[in-house]
PDB file of C-alpha atoms in Angstrom:
ATOM      1  CA  MET A 652     163.340 119.193 149.107  1.00  0.00           C
ATOM      2  CA  ASN A 653     162.556 122.089 151.429  1.00  0.00           C
ATOM      3  CA  PRO A 654     161.730 120.781 154.935  1.00  0.00           C
ATOM      4  CA  ALA A 655     159.286 123.692 155.448  1.00  0.00           C
ATOM      5  CA  TYR A 656     157.234 122.458 152.502  1.00  0.00           C
ATOM      6  CA  PRO A 657     156.180 118.785 152.518  1.00  0.00           C
ATOM      7  CA  GLY A 658     155.533 117.022 149.223  1.00  0.00           C
ATOM      8  CA  PRO A 659     156.289 117.815 145.590  1.00  0.00           C
ATOM      9  CA  VAL A 660     155.863 121.336 144.213  1.00  0.00           C
ATOM     10  CA  MET A 661     153.069 121.669 141.656  1.00  0.00           C
ATOM     11  CA  PRO A 662     153.655 124.009 138.695  1.00  0.00           C
ATOM     12  CA  TYR A 663     151.096 126.801 138.358  1.00  0.00           C
ATOM     13  CA  ALA A 664     150.267 126.701 142.075  1.00  0.00           C
ATOM     14  CA  ALA A 665     150.828 129.687 144.405  1.00  0.00           C
ATOM     15  CA  TYR A 666     152.778 129.172 147.633  1.00  0.00           C
ATOM     16  CA  GLN A 667     153.378 131.783 150.335  1.00  0.00           C
ATOM     17  CA  VAL A 668     156.890 130.444 151.025  1.00  0.00           C
ATOM     18  CA  PRO A 669     159.823 129.873 148.645  1.00  0.00           C
ATOM     19  CA  VAL A 670     159.603 126.378 147.196  1.00  0.00           C
ATOM     20  CA  PRO A 671     162.138 123.943 145.717  1.00  0.00           C
ATOM     21  CA  LEU A 672     161.945 124.070 141.932  1.00  0.00           C
ATOM     22  CA  PRO A 673     161.442 121.034 139.747  1.00  0.00           C
ATOM     23  CA  GLU A 674     164.110 120.513 137.061  1.00  0.00           C
ATOM     24  CA  GLY A 675     163.720 122.964 134.155  1.00  0.00           C
ATOM     25  CA  HIS A 676     161.458 125.359 136.084  1.00  0.00           C
ATOM     26  CA  GLY A 677     161.781 128.917 137.312  1.00  0.00           C
ATOM     27  CA  VAL A 678     159.646 130.819 139.775  1.00  0.00           C
ATOM     28  CA  ILE A 679     157.447 133.880 139.409  1.00  0.00           C
ATOM     29  CA  VAL A 680     157.356 135.788 142.693  1.00  0.00           C
ATOM     30  CA  ALA A 681     154.087 137.714 142.434  1.00  0.00           C
ATOM     31  CA  SER A 682     153.250 140.477 144.931  1.00  0.00           C
ATOM     32  CA  PHE A 683     149.818 142.065 145.142  1.00  0.00           C
ATOM     33  CA  ASN A 684     148.940 145.295 146.934  1.00  0.00           C
ATOM     34  CA  ARG A 685     145.548 146.076 148.422  1.00  0.00           C
ATOM     35  CA  GLY A 686     144.852 149.054 146.191  1.00  0.00           C
ATOM     36  CA  PRO A 687     142.860 152.088 147.280  1.00  0.00           C
ATOM     37  CA  TYR A 688     139.605 150.154 147.329  1.00  0.00           C
ATOM     38  CA  LEU A 689     137.251 149.472 150.229  1.00  0.00           C
ATOM     39  CA  VAL A 690     137.461 145.762 149.390  1.00  0.00           C
ATOM     40  CA  SER A 691     141.013 144.668 148.542  1.00  0.00           C
ATOM     41  CA  ALA A 692     141.498 144.414 144.776  1.00  0.00           C
ATOM     42  CA  ALA A 693     143.541 141.234 145.249  1.00  0.00           C
ATOM     43  CA  THR A 694     140.633 139.477 147.002  1.00  0.00           C
ATOM     44  CA  THR A 695     138.298 139.844 144.054  1.00  0.00           C
ATOM     45  CA  CYS A 696     140.763 139.268 141.199  1.00  0.00           C
ATOM     46  CA  ARG A 697     142.116 136.118 139.554  1.00  0.00           C
ATOM     47  CA  LEU A 698     145.696 135.378 138.465  1.00  0.00           C
ATOM     48  CA  LYS A 699     146.181 133.600 135.144  1.00  0.00           C
ATOM     49  CA  ILE A 700     149.478 132.348 133.735  1.00  0.00           C
ATOM     50  CA  ASP A 701     149.279 131.155 130.130  1.00  0.00           C
ATOM     51  CA  GLY A 702     145.490 131.050 130.461  1.00  0.00           C
ATOM     52  CA  ARG A 703     145.565 128.786 133.539  1.00  0.00           C
ATOM     53  CA  ASP A 704     143.963 129.919 136.780  1.00  0.00           C
ATOM     54  CA  VAL A 705     146.457 130.162 139.641  1.00  0.00           C
ATOM     55  CA  PRO A 706     144.493 130.306 142.909  1.00  0.00           C
ATOM     56  CA  PHE A 707     145.979 132.604 145.568  1.00  0.00           C
ATOM     57  CA  GLY A 708     144.729 134.224 148.763  1.00  0.00           C
ATOM     58  CA  SER A 709     144.716 137.987 148.818  1.00  0.00           C
ATOM     59  CA  GLU A 710     147.313 140.754 148.984  1.00  0.00           C
ATOM     60  CA  GLY A 711     150.803 139.513 149.735  1.00  0.00           C
ATOM     61  CA  THR A 712     153.614 137.647 147.984  1.00  0.00           C
ATOM     62  CA  TYR A 713     153.277 134.263 146.281  1.00  0.00           C
ATOM     63  CA  HIS A 714     155.815 131.901 144.678  1.00  0.00           C
ATOM     64  CA  ILE A 715     154.638 130.149 141.518  1.00  0.00           C
ATOM     65  CA  ALA A 716     156.801 127.478 139.853  1.00  0.00           C
ATOM     66  CA  VAL A 717     156.480 127.544 136.052  1.00  0.00           C
ATOM     67  CA  PRO A 718     158.352 125.793 133.231  1.00  0.00           C
ATOM     68  CA  ALA A 719     161.246 127.805 131.776  1.00  0.00           C
ATOM     69  CA  GLY A 720     160.323 129.838 128.703  1.00  0.00           C
ATOM     70  CA  PRO A 721     157.976 132.669 127.690  1.00  0.00           C
ATOM     71  CA  HIS A 722     154.781 133.237 129.682  1.00  0.00           C
ATOM     72  CA  GLU A 723     151.817 135.600 129.640  1.00  0.00           C
ATOM     73  CA  VAL A 724     150.788 136.668 133.138  1.00  0.00           C
ATOM     74  CA  LYS A 725     147.544 138.528 133.710  1.00  0.00           C
ATOM     75  CA  VAL A 726     145.251 139.530 136.496  1.00  0.00           C
ATOM     76  CA  THR A 727     141.541 139.582 135.688  1.00  0.00           C
ATOM     77  CA  ASP A 728     138.516 140.760 137.595  1.00  0.00           C
ATOM     78  CA  TRP A 729     136.021 138.221 138.922  1.00  0.00           C
ATOM     79  CA  MET A 730     134.263 138.137 135.518  1.00  0.00           C
ATOM     80  CA  GLY A 731     137.480 137.409 133.603  1.00  0.00           C
ATOM     81  CA  VAL A 732     138.039 140.907 132.164  1.00  0.00           C
ATOM     82  CA  PRO A 733     141.813 141.632 132.086  1.00  0.00           C
ATOM     83  CA  MET A 734     142.990 144.302 134.536  1.00  0.00           C
ATOM     84  CA  ILE A 735     146.776 143.946 134.212  1.00  0.00           C
ATOM     85  CA  LYS A 736     148.797 141.941 131.716  1.00  0.00           C
ATOM     86  CA  THR A 737     152.518 141.353 131.086  1.00  0.00           C
ATOM     87  CA  ARG A 738     154.845 138.904 129.338  1.00  0.00           C
ATOM     88  CA  LEU A 739     158.131 137.524 130.601  1.00  0.00           C
ATOM     89  CA  THR A 740     160.643 134.800 129.823  1.00  0.00           C
ATOM     90  CA  VAL A 741     161.420 132.597 132.809  1.00  0.00           C
ATOM     91  CA  GLN A 742     164.951 131.204 133.135  1.00  0.00           C
ATOM     92  CA  PRO A 743     165.461 127.769 134.732  1.00  0.00           C
ATOM     93  CA  GLY A 744     166.236 128.001 138.452  1.00  0.00           C
ATOM     94  CA  ALA A 745     165.735 131.790 138.536  1.00  0.00           C
ATOM     95  CA  ALA A 746     163.238 133.942 140.429  1.00  0.00           C
ATOM     96  CA  HIS A 747     161.333 136.598 138.488  1.00  0.00           C
ATOM     97  CA  PRO A 748     159.597 139.152 140.769  1.00  0.00           C
ATOM     98  CA  LEU A 749     156.420 140.835 139.540  1.00  0.00           C
ATOM     99  CA  ASN A 750     154.717 143.492 141.647  1.00  0.00           C
ATOM    100  CA  PHE A 751     151.047 143.989 140.718  1.00  0.00           C
ATOM    101  CA  ARG A 752     149.934 147.452 141.813  1.00  0.00           C
ATOM    102  CA  PHE A 753     146.284 148.426 141.876  1.00  0.00           C
ATOM    103  CA  GLY A 754     146.253 152.215 141.844  1.00  0.00           C
ATOM    104  CA  GLY A 755     143.845 155.110 141.994  1.00  0.00           C
ATOM    105  CA  TRP A 756     144.177 155.885 138.278  1.00  0.00           C
ATOM    106  CA  ARG A 757     145.781 152.884 136.538  1.00  0.00           C
ATOM    107  CA  ASN A 758     146.652 149.277 137.356  1.00  0.00           C
ATOM    108  CA  ARG A 759     150.327 148.467 136.632  1.00  0.00           C
ATOM    109  CA  VAL A 760     152.903 145.664 137.025  1.00  0.00           C
ATOM    110  CA  HIS A 761     156.589 146.256 137.817  1.00  0.00           C
ATOM    111  CA  ASP A 762     159.560 143.899 137.734  1.00  0.00           C
ATOM    112  CA  GLY A 763     162.095 143.411 140.539  1.00  0.00           C
ATOM    113  CA  HIS A 764     163.999 146.549 139.481  1.00  0.00           C
ATOM    114  CA  GLY A 765     160.927 148.804 139.628  1.00  0.00           C
ATOM    115  CA  THR A 766     160.603 148.984 135.837  1.00  0.00           C
ATOM    116  CA  ASP A 767     157.049 149.164 134.512  1.00  0.00           C
ATOM    117  CA  VAL A 768     156.588 145.986 132.422  1.00  0.00           C
ATOM    118  CA  THR A 769     152.841 146.365 131.849  1.00  0.00           C
ATOM    119  CA  THR A 770     151.660 145.364 128.370  1.00  0.00           C
ATOM    120  CA  PHE A 771     148.066 146.199 129.312  1.00  0.00           C
ATOM    121  CA  GLY A 772     146.855 148.090 132.364  1.00  0.00           C
ATOM    122  CA  MET A 773     143.171 148.889 132.699  1.00  0.00           C
ATOM    123  CA  TRP A 774     142.115 152.095 134.339  1.00  0.00           C
ATOM    124  CA  SER A 775     141.216 151.659 137.958  1.00  0.00           C
ATOM    125  CA  ASN A 776     137.626 151.095 139.018  1.00  0.00           C
ATOM    126  CA  TYR A 777     137.558 154.570 140.596  1.00  0.00           C
ATOM    127  CA  LEU A 778     138.516 156.269 137.318  1.00  0.00           C
ATOM    128  CA  VAL A 779     135.943 154.237 135.375  1.00  0.00           C
ATOM    129  CA  MET A 780     133.312 155.195 137.966  1.00  0.00           C
ATOM    130  CA  LEU A 781     134.278 158.891 137.665  1.00  0.00           C
ATOM    131  CA  ILE A 782     133.935 158.795 133.877  1.00  0.00           C
ATOM    132  CA  VAL A 783     130.558 157.019 134.009  1.00  0.00           C
ATOM    133  CA  LEU A 784     129.309 159.427 136.672  1.00  0.00           C
ATOM    134  CA  GLY A 785     130.526 162.412 134.629  1.00  0.00           C
ATOM    135  CA  VAL A 786     128.791 161.168 131.479  1.00  0.00           C
ATOM    136  CA  ALA A 787     125.574 160.480 133.433  1.00  0.00           C
ATOM    137  CA  VAL A 788     125.625 163.985 134.933  1.00  0.00           C
ATOM    138  CA  LEU A 789     126.277 165.568 131.531  1.00  0.00           C
ATOM    139  CA  CYS A 790     123.562 163.558 129.783  1.00  0.00           C
ATOM    140  CA  CYS A 791     120.867 163.634 132.435  1.00  0.00           C
ATOM    141  CA  GLY A 792     121.796 166.921 134.071  1.00  0.00           C
ATOM    142  CA  GLY A 793     122.520 168.626 130.744  1.00  0.00           C
ATOM    143  CA  GLY A 794     119.142 167.572 129.360  1.00  0.00           C
ATOM    144  CA  THR A 795     117.385 168.927 132.452  1.00  0.00           C
ATOM    145  CA  VAL A 796     119.217 172.253 132.210  1.00  0.00           C
ATOM    146  CA  LEU A 797     118.375 172.613 128.489  1.00  0.00           C
ATOM    147  CA  ALA A 798     114.723 171.759 129.172  1.00  0.00           C
ATOM    148  CA  ALA A 799     114.616 174.325 131.981  1.00  0.00           C
ATOM    149  CA  LEU A 800     116.197 176.990 129.745  1.00  0.00           C
ATOM    150  CA  ALA A 801     113.799 176.205 126.910  1.00  0.00           C
ATOM    151  CA  SER A 802     110.725 176.472 129.152  1.00  0.00           C
ATOM    152  CA  SER A 803     111.908 179.716 130.818  1.00  0.00           C
ATOM    153  CA  SER A 804     112.564 181.440 127.477  1.00  0.00           C
ATOM    154  CA  SER A 805     108.988 180.846 126.183  1.00  0.00           C
TER     155      SER A 805
END
């Protein structure tokens, strides 16, 4: 048992310090960046491993003990819509780093070697906002321009 951590380690719980692993478990070391947002992306999102909520604080690194075997790891927004998703197979006694990066254009997850292991990465909120704004300007602004052209030609 690690003297810095009192008590037994609970699987599917996030700890800010390395934890002793129960028999037959590995650890996912999940890191979250702030992202380019005014409010940190990590503060408003939720981490789910195999469909279970894993509460964590905000940006930073967290150690999550999980049973050995295949797992689906995803980060959702506050409504539960997936933002980033990946799959990995956890080996007993091993650490598996995942770096969740919230970017200006796309949200991605990388393993400990820097390899992109994203199976699904939603566009960032800024890109979605740009597209919606562009469509609104084209629809509303385009209609106004056509109406103005039609009235000036009569």
